[in-house]
Amino acid sequence: RGGRRSAPRRRAQRLQDLLANTARMTNVGGWSLELANRQLMWTPQTHRIHELPEDFVPTVDGAIDFYTEESRSIISAAVATAIEDGESYDLELQIRTAKGNVRWVHTMGTAESGSTLDASSPCQRTLGAILNRRAVSILPNLAPRVRLPIRR
């Protein structure tokens, strides 16, 4: 019996390891924001993209402040629209890491309502992904590129 119970745990651990390795290899991090308490959670890869230790606890305002001045208003508006209107976003913007390095990132976000049965239910949480575009050659002074919101 002990072997049967541990098999699902081993499978869950292997899956968790696979996801962590995939995130590292692809430079993709994730994040989630619980709106009720404004609690922001980052994956370990999101911490690495921002050049921060994994024990760093991000805040909403602090996370937005990592974006460069040119990108900050764009990401702020996109997050607000996701929360208020349920619009997803898909953007390429610049951040300045904790070590002062400027990076292009590809960030996507979406809103989740309180009910999967009622799409008009108020937004409870936003979640998304952030991709470090460091492997992509981009001119350093290129203006931020904005993509239209994804329609559900």
mmCIF file with all atom_site columns, C-alpha atoms in Angstrom, residues 32-150:
data_model
loop_
_atom_site.group_PDB
_atom_site.id
_atom_site.type_symbol
_atom_site.label_atom_id
_atom_site.label_alt_id
_atom_site.label_comp_id
_atom_site.label_asym_id
_atom_site.label_entity_id
_atom_site.label_seq_id
_atom_site.pdbx_PDB_ins_code
_atom_site.Cartn_x
_atom_site.Cartn_y
_atom_site.Cartn_z
_atom_site.occupancy
_atom_site.B_iso_or_equiv
_atom_site.pdbx_formal_charge
_atom_site.auth_seq_id
_atom_site.auth_comp_id
_atom_site.auth_asym_id
_atom_site.auth_atom_id
_atom_site.pdbx_PDB_model_num
ATOM 1   C CA . SER A 1 32  ? -0.428  35.480 -10.083 1.00 0.00 ? 32  SER A CA 1
ATOM 2   C CA . LEU A 1 33  ? -2.171  38.397 -8.367  1.00 0.00 ? 33  LEU A CA 1
ATOM 3   C CA . GLU A 1 34  ? -4.993  37.759 -5.884  1.00 0.00 ? 34  GLU A CA 1
ATOM 4   C CA . LEU A 1 35  ? -7.068  40.931 -6.030  1.00 0.00 ? 35  LEU A CA 1
ATOM 5   C CA . ALA A 1 36  ? -8.826  40.536 -2.672  1.00 0.00 ? 36  ALA A CA 1
ATOM 6   C CA . ASN A 1 37  ? -5.577  41.023 -0.751  1.00 0.00 ? 37  ASN A CA 1
ATOM 7   C CA . ARG A 1 38  ? -3.279  42.300 -3.553  1.00 0.00 ? 38  ARG A CA 1
ATOM 8   C CA . GLN A 1 39  ? -0.975  39.350 -2.927  1.00 0.00 ? 39  GLN A CA 1
ATOM 9   C CA . LEU A 1 40  ? 1.433   38.906 -5.825  1.00 0.00 ? 40  LEU A CA 1
ATOM 10  C CA . MET A 1 41  ? 3.212   35.600 -6.313  1.00 0.00 ? 41  MET A CA 1
ATOM 11  C CA . TRP A 1 42  ? 6.155   35.011 -8.678  1.00 0.00 ? 42  TRP A CA 1
ATOM 12  C CA . THR A 1 43  ? 7.642   31.739 -9.869  1.00 0.00 ? 43  THR A CA 1
ATOM 13  C CA . PRO A 1 44  ? 11.372  31.160 -9.316  1.00 0.00 ? 44  PRO A CA 1
ATOM 14  C CA . GLN A 1 45  ? 12.063  31.959 -12.994 1.00 0.00 ? 45  GLN A CA 1
ATOM 15  C CA . THR A 1 46  ? 10.290  35.322 -12.666 1.00 0.00 ? 46  THR A CA 1
ATOM 16  C CA . HIS A 1 47  ? 12.645  36.108 -9.776  1.00 0.00 ? 47  HIS A CA 1
ATOM 17  C CA . ARG A 1 48  ? 15.630  35.139 -11.969 1.00 0.00 ? 48  ARG A CA 1
ATOM 18  C CA . ILE A 1 49  ? 14.403  37.330 -14.860 1.00 0.00 ? 49  ILE A CA 1
ATOM 19  C CA . HIS A 1 50  ? 14.305  40.276 -12.431 1.00 0.00 ? 50  HIS A CA 1
ATOM 20  C CA . GLU A 1 51  ? 17.686  39.233 -10.958 1.00 0.00 ? 51  GLU A CA 1
ATOM 21  C CA . LEU A 1 52  ? 16.245  38.789 -7.486  1.00 0.00 ? 52  LEU A CA 1
ATOM 22  C CA . PRO A 1 53  ? 16.599  36.021 -4.891  1.00 0.00 ? 53  PRO A CA 1
ATOM 23  C CA . GLU A 1 54  ? 13.670  33.602 -4.684  1.00 0.00 ? 54  GLU A CA 1
ATOM 24  C CA . ASP A 1 55  ? 12.833  34.760 -1.146  1.00 0.00 ? 55  ASP A CA 1
ATOM 25  C CA . PHE A 1 56  ? 12.091  38.292 -2.422  1.00 0.00 ? 56  PHE A CA 1
ATOM 26  C CA . VAL A 1 57  ? 8.392   39.064 -1.884  1.00 0.00 ? 57  VAL A CA 1
ATOM 27  C CA . PRO A 1 58  ? 7.104   41.263 -4.710  1.00 0.00 ? 58  PRO A CA 1
ATOM 28  C CA . THR A 1 59  ? 4.389   43.873 -4.348  1.00 0.00 ? 59  THR A CA 1
ATOM 29  C CA . VAL A 1 60  ? 2.129   45.097 -7.145  1.00 0.00 ? 60  VAL A CA 1
ATOM 30  C CA . ASP A 1 61  ? 3.608   48.601 -7.170  1.00 0.00 ? 61  ASP A CA 1
ATOM 31  C CA . GLY A 1 62  ? 7.136   47.239 -6.891  1.00 0.00 ? 62  GLY A CA 1
ATOM 32  C CA . ALA A 1 63  ? 6.597   44.877 -9.817  1.00 0.00 ? 63  ALA A CA 1
ATOM 33  C CA . ILE A 1 64  ? 5.306   47.709 -12.006 1.00 0.00 ? 64  ILE A CA 1
ATOM 34  C CA . ASP A 1 65  ? 8.321   49.832 -10.988 1.00 0.00 ? 65  ASP A CA 1
ATOM 35  C CA . PHE A 1 66  ? 10.677  47.295 -12.621 1.00 0.00 ? 66  PHE A CA 1
ATOM 36  C CA . TYR A 1 67  ? 9.329   48.385 -16.010 1.00 0.00 ? 67  TYR A CA 1
ATOM 37  C CA . THR A 1 68  ? 11.206  51.237 -17.650 1.00 0.00 ? 68  THR A CA 1
ATOM 38  C CA . GLU A 1 69  ? 9.571   54.651 -17.666 1.00 0.00 ? 69  GLU A CA 1
ATOM 39  C CA . GLU A 1 70  ? 8.487   54.194 -21.292 1.00 0.00 ? 70  GLU A CA 1
ATOM 40  C CA . SER A 1 71  ? 6.915   50.796 -20.561 1.00 0.00 ? 71  SER A CA 1
ATOM 41  C CA . ARG A 1 72  ? 5.395   51.464 -17.129 1.00 0.00 ? 72  ARG A CA 1
ATOM 42  C CA . SER A 1 73  ? 2.247   53.260 -18.309 1.00 0.00 ? 73  SER A CA 1
ATOM 43  C CA . ILE A 1 74  ? 1.637   50.570 -20.944 1.00 0.00 ? 74  ILE A CA 1
ATOM 44  C CA . ILE A 1 75  ? 1.804   47.663 -18.482 1.00 0.00 ? 75  ILE A CA 1
ATOM 45  C CA . SER A 1 76  ? -0.242  49.577 -15.887 1.00 0.00 ? 76  SER A CA 1
ATOM 46  C CA . ALA A 1 77  ? -3.016  50.223 -18.405 1.00 0.00 ? 77  ALA A CA 1
ATOM 47  C CA . ALA A 1 78  ? -2.946  46.626 -19.647 1.00 0.00 ? 78  ALA A CA 1
ATOM 48  C CA . VAL A 1 79  ? -3.274  45.191 -16.115 1.00 0.00 ? 79  VAL A CA 1
ATOM 49  C CA . ALA A 1 80  ? -6.073  47.640 -15.271 1.00 0.00 ? 80  ALA A CA 1
ATOM 50  C CA . THR A 1 81  ? -7.965  46.693 -18.440 1.00 0.00 ? 81  THR A CA 1
ATOM 51  C CA . ALA A 1 82  ? -7.529  42.997 -17.655 1.00 0.00 ? 82  ALA A CA 1
ATOM 52  C CA . ILE A 1 83  ? -8.986  43.523 -14.184 1.00 0.00 ? 83  ILE A CA 1
ATOM 53  C CA . GLU A 1 84  ? -11.807 45.861 -15.181 1.00 0.00 ? 84  GLU A CA 1
ATOM 54  C CA . ASP A 1 85  ? -12.831 44.444 -18.564 1.00 0.00 ? 85  ASP A CA 1
ATOM 55  C CA . GLY A 1 86  ? -11.437 40.913 -18.560 1.00 0.00 ? 86  GLY A CA 1
ATOM 56  C CA . GLU A 1 87  ? -9.190  41.742 -21.555 1.00 0.00 ? 87  GLU A CA 1
ATOM 57  C CA . SER A 1 88  ? -6.042  39.642 -21.902 1.00 0.00 ? 88  SER A CA 1
ATOM 58  C CA . TYR A 1 89  ? -2.832  41.299 -23.032 1.00 0.00 ? 89  TYR A CA 1
ATOM 59  C CA . ASP A 1 90  ? 0.315   40.320 -24.902 1.00 0.00 ? 90  ASP A CA 1
ATOM 60  C CA . LEU A 1 91  ? 3.133   42.904 -24.821 1.00 0.00 ? 91  LEU A CA 1
ATOM 61  C CA . GLU A 1 92  ? 6.851   43.318 -25.452 1.00 0.00 ? 92  GLU A CA 1
ATOM 62  C CA . LEU A 1 93  ? 8.270   45.863 -23.031 1.00 0.00 ? 93  LEU A CA 1
ATOM 63  C CA . GLN A 1 94  ? 11.449  46.713 -21.176 1.00 0.00 ? 94  GLN A CA 1
ATOM 64  C CA . ILE A 1 95  ? 12.291  46.162 -17.519 1.00 0.00 ? 95  ILE A CA 1
ATOM 65  C CA . ARG A 1 96  ? 15.237  47.283 -15.428 1.00 0.00 ? 96  ARG A CA 1
ATOM 66  C CA . THR A 1 97  ? 16.328  44.398 -13.204 1.00 0.00 ? 97  THR A CA 1
ATOM 67  C CA . ALA A 1 98  ? 17.310  44.684 -9.547  1.00 0.00 ? 98  ALA A CA 1
ATOM 68  C CA . LYS A 1 99  ? 20.940  44.758 -10.748 1.00 0.00 ? 99  LYS A CA 1
ATOM 69  C CA . GLY A 1 100 ? 20.203  47.643 -13.133 1.00 0.00 ? 100 GLY A CA 1
ATOM 70  C CA . ASN A 1 101 ? 20.244  45.631 -16.365 1.00 0.00 ? 101 ASN A CA 1
ATOM 71  C CA . VAL A 1 102 ? 17.706  46.630 -19.014 1.00 0.00 ? 102 VAL A CA 1
ATOM 72  C CA . ARG A 1 103 ? 15.934  43.690 -20.641 1.00 0.00 ? 103 ARG A CA 1
ATOM 73  C CA . TRP A 1 104 ? 13.234  43.189 -23.193 1.00 0.00 ? 104 TRP A CA 1
ATOM 74  C CA . VAL A 1 105 ? 10.480  40.925 -21.896 1.00 0.00 ? 105 VAL A CA 1
ATOM 75  C CA . HIS A 1 106 ? 7.427   39.443 -23.508 1.00 0.00 ? 106 HIS A CA 1
ATOM 76  C CA . THR A 1 107 ? 4.607   39.528 -20.973 1.00 0.00 ? 107 THR A CA 1
ATOM 77  C CA . MET A 1 108 ? 1.104   38.129 -21.191 1.00 0.00 ? 108 MET A CA 1
ATOM 78  C CA . GLY A 1 109 ? -1.727  38.370 -18.701 1.00 0.00 ? 109 GLY A CA 1
ATOM 79  C CA . THR A 1 110 ? -5.329  37.383 -18.254 1.00 0.00 ? 110 THR A CA 1
ATOM 80  C CA . ALA A 1 111 ? -8.061  37.797 -15.668 1.00 0.00 ? 111 ALA A CA 1
ATOM 81  C CA . GLU A 1 112 ? -10.004 35.095 -13.873 1.00 0.00 ? 112 GLU A CA 1
ATOM 82  C CA . SER A 1 113 ? -13.509 35.771 -12.627 1.00 0.00 ? 113 SER A CA 1
ATOM 83  C CA . GLY A 1 114 ? -14.930 34.435 -9.408  1.00 0.00 ? 114 GLY A CA 1
ATOM 84  C CA . SER A 1 115 ? -17.032 31.881 -11.238 1.00 0.00 ? 115 SER A CA 1
ATOM 85  C CA . THR A 1 116 ? -16.227 29.647 -14.165 1.00 0.00 ? 116 THR A CA 1
ATOM 86  C CA . LEU A 1 117 ? -19.966 29.501 -14.916 1.00 0.00 ? 117 LEU A CA 1
ATOM 87  C CA . ASP A 1 118 ? -20.572 33.257 -14.976 1.00 0.00 ? 118 ASP A CA 1
ATOM 88  C CA . ALA A 1 119 ? -18.147 35.250 -17.135 1.00 0.00 ? 119 ALA A CA 1
ATOM 89  C CA . SER A 1 120 ? -19.671 38.524 -15.869 1.00 0.00 ? 120 SER A CA 1
ATOM 90  C CA . SER A 1 121 ? -18.581 37.690 -12.327 1.00 0.00 ? 121 SER A CA 1
ATOM 91  C CA . PRO A 1 122 ? -16.025 40.198 -10.948 1.00 0.00 ? 122 PRO A CA 1
ATOM 92  C CA . CYS A 1 123 ? -12.357 39.491 -11.523 1.00 0.00 ? 123 CYS A CA 1
ATOM 93  C CA . GLN A 1 124 ? -10.794 37.634 -8.587  1.00 0.00 ? 124 GLN A CA 1
ATOM 94  C CA . ARG A 1 125 ? -7.293  37.075 -9.880  1.00 0.00 ? 125 ARG A CA 1
ATOM 95  C CA . THR A 1 126 ? -4.957  37.944 -12.720 1.00 0.00 ? 126 THR A CA 1
ATOM 96  C CA . LEU A 1 127 ? -2.215  35.659 -13.863 1.00 0.00 ? 127 LEU A CA 1
ATOM 97  C CA . GLY A 1 128 ? 0.347   35.605 -16.571 1.00 0.00 ? 128 GLY A CA 1
ATOM 98  C CA . ALA A 1 129 ? 3.739   34.783 -17.950 1.00 0.00 ? 129 ALA A CA 1
ATOM 99  C CA . ILE A 1 130 ? 6.908   36.732 -18.581 1.00 0.00 ? 130 ILE A CA 1
ATOM 100 C CA . LEU A 1 131 ? 9.587   35.734 -21.073 1.00 0.00 ? 131 LEU A CA 1
ATOM 101 C CA . ASN A 1 132 ? 13.124  37.069 -20.932 1.00 0.00 ? 132 ASN A CA 1
ATOM 102 C CA . ARG A 1 133 ? 13.913  38.022 -24.533 1.00 0.00 ? 133 ARG A CA 1
ATOM 103 C CA . ARG A 1 134 ? 17.690  38.239 -23.929 1.00 0.00 ? 134 ARG A CA 1
ATOM 104 C CA . ALA A 1 135 ? 18.420  35.646 -26.608 1.00 0.00 ? 135 ALA A CA 1
ATOM 105 C CA . VAL A 1 136 ? 16.675  37.790 -29.218 1.00 0.00 ? 136 VAL A CA 1
ATOM 106 C CA . SER A 1 137 ? 18.719  40.493 -30.914 1.00 0.00 ? 137 SER A CA 1
ATOM 107 C CA . ILE A 1 138 ? 16.852  43.780 -30.584 1.00 0.00 ? 138 ILE A CA 1
ATOM 108 C CA . LEU A 1 139 ? 18.120  47.294 -31.169 1.00 0.00 ? 139 LEU A CA 1
ATOM 109 C CA . PRO A 1 140 ? 18.682  48.919 -27.747 1.00 0.00 ? 140 PRO A CA 1
ATOM 110 C CA . ASN A 1 141 ? 16.734  52.120 -28.452 1.00 0.00 ? 141 ASN A CA 1
ATOM 111 C CA . LEU A 1 142 ? 13.722  50.506 -30.114 1.00 0.00 ? 142 LEU A CA 1
ATOM 112 C CA . ALA A 1 143 ? 10.432  51.827 -28.694 1.00 0.00 ? 143 ALA A CA 1
ATOM 113 C CA . PRO A 1 144 ? 8.242   49.332 -26.792 1.00 0.00 ? 144 PRO A CA 1
ATOM 114 C CA . ARG A 1 145 ? 6.105   47.191 -29.090 1.00 0.00 ? 145 ARG A CA 1
ATOM 115 C CA . VAL A 1 146 ? 2.468   46.714 -28.196 1.00 0.00 ? 146 VAL A CA 1
ATOM 116 C CA . ARG A 1 147 ? 0.196   43.971 -29.446 1.00 0.00 ? 147 ARG A CA 1
ATOM 117 C CA . LEU A 1 148 ? -3.560  44.128 -29.461 1.00 0.00 ? 148 LEU A CA 1
ATOM 118 C CA . PRO A 1 149 ? -5.353  42.416 -26.555 1.00 0.00 ? 149 PRO A CA 1
ATOM 119 C CA . ILE A 1 150 ? -6.283  38.779 -27.036 1.00 0.00 ? 150 ILE A CA 1
#
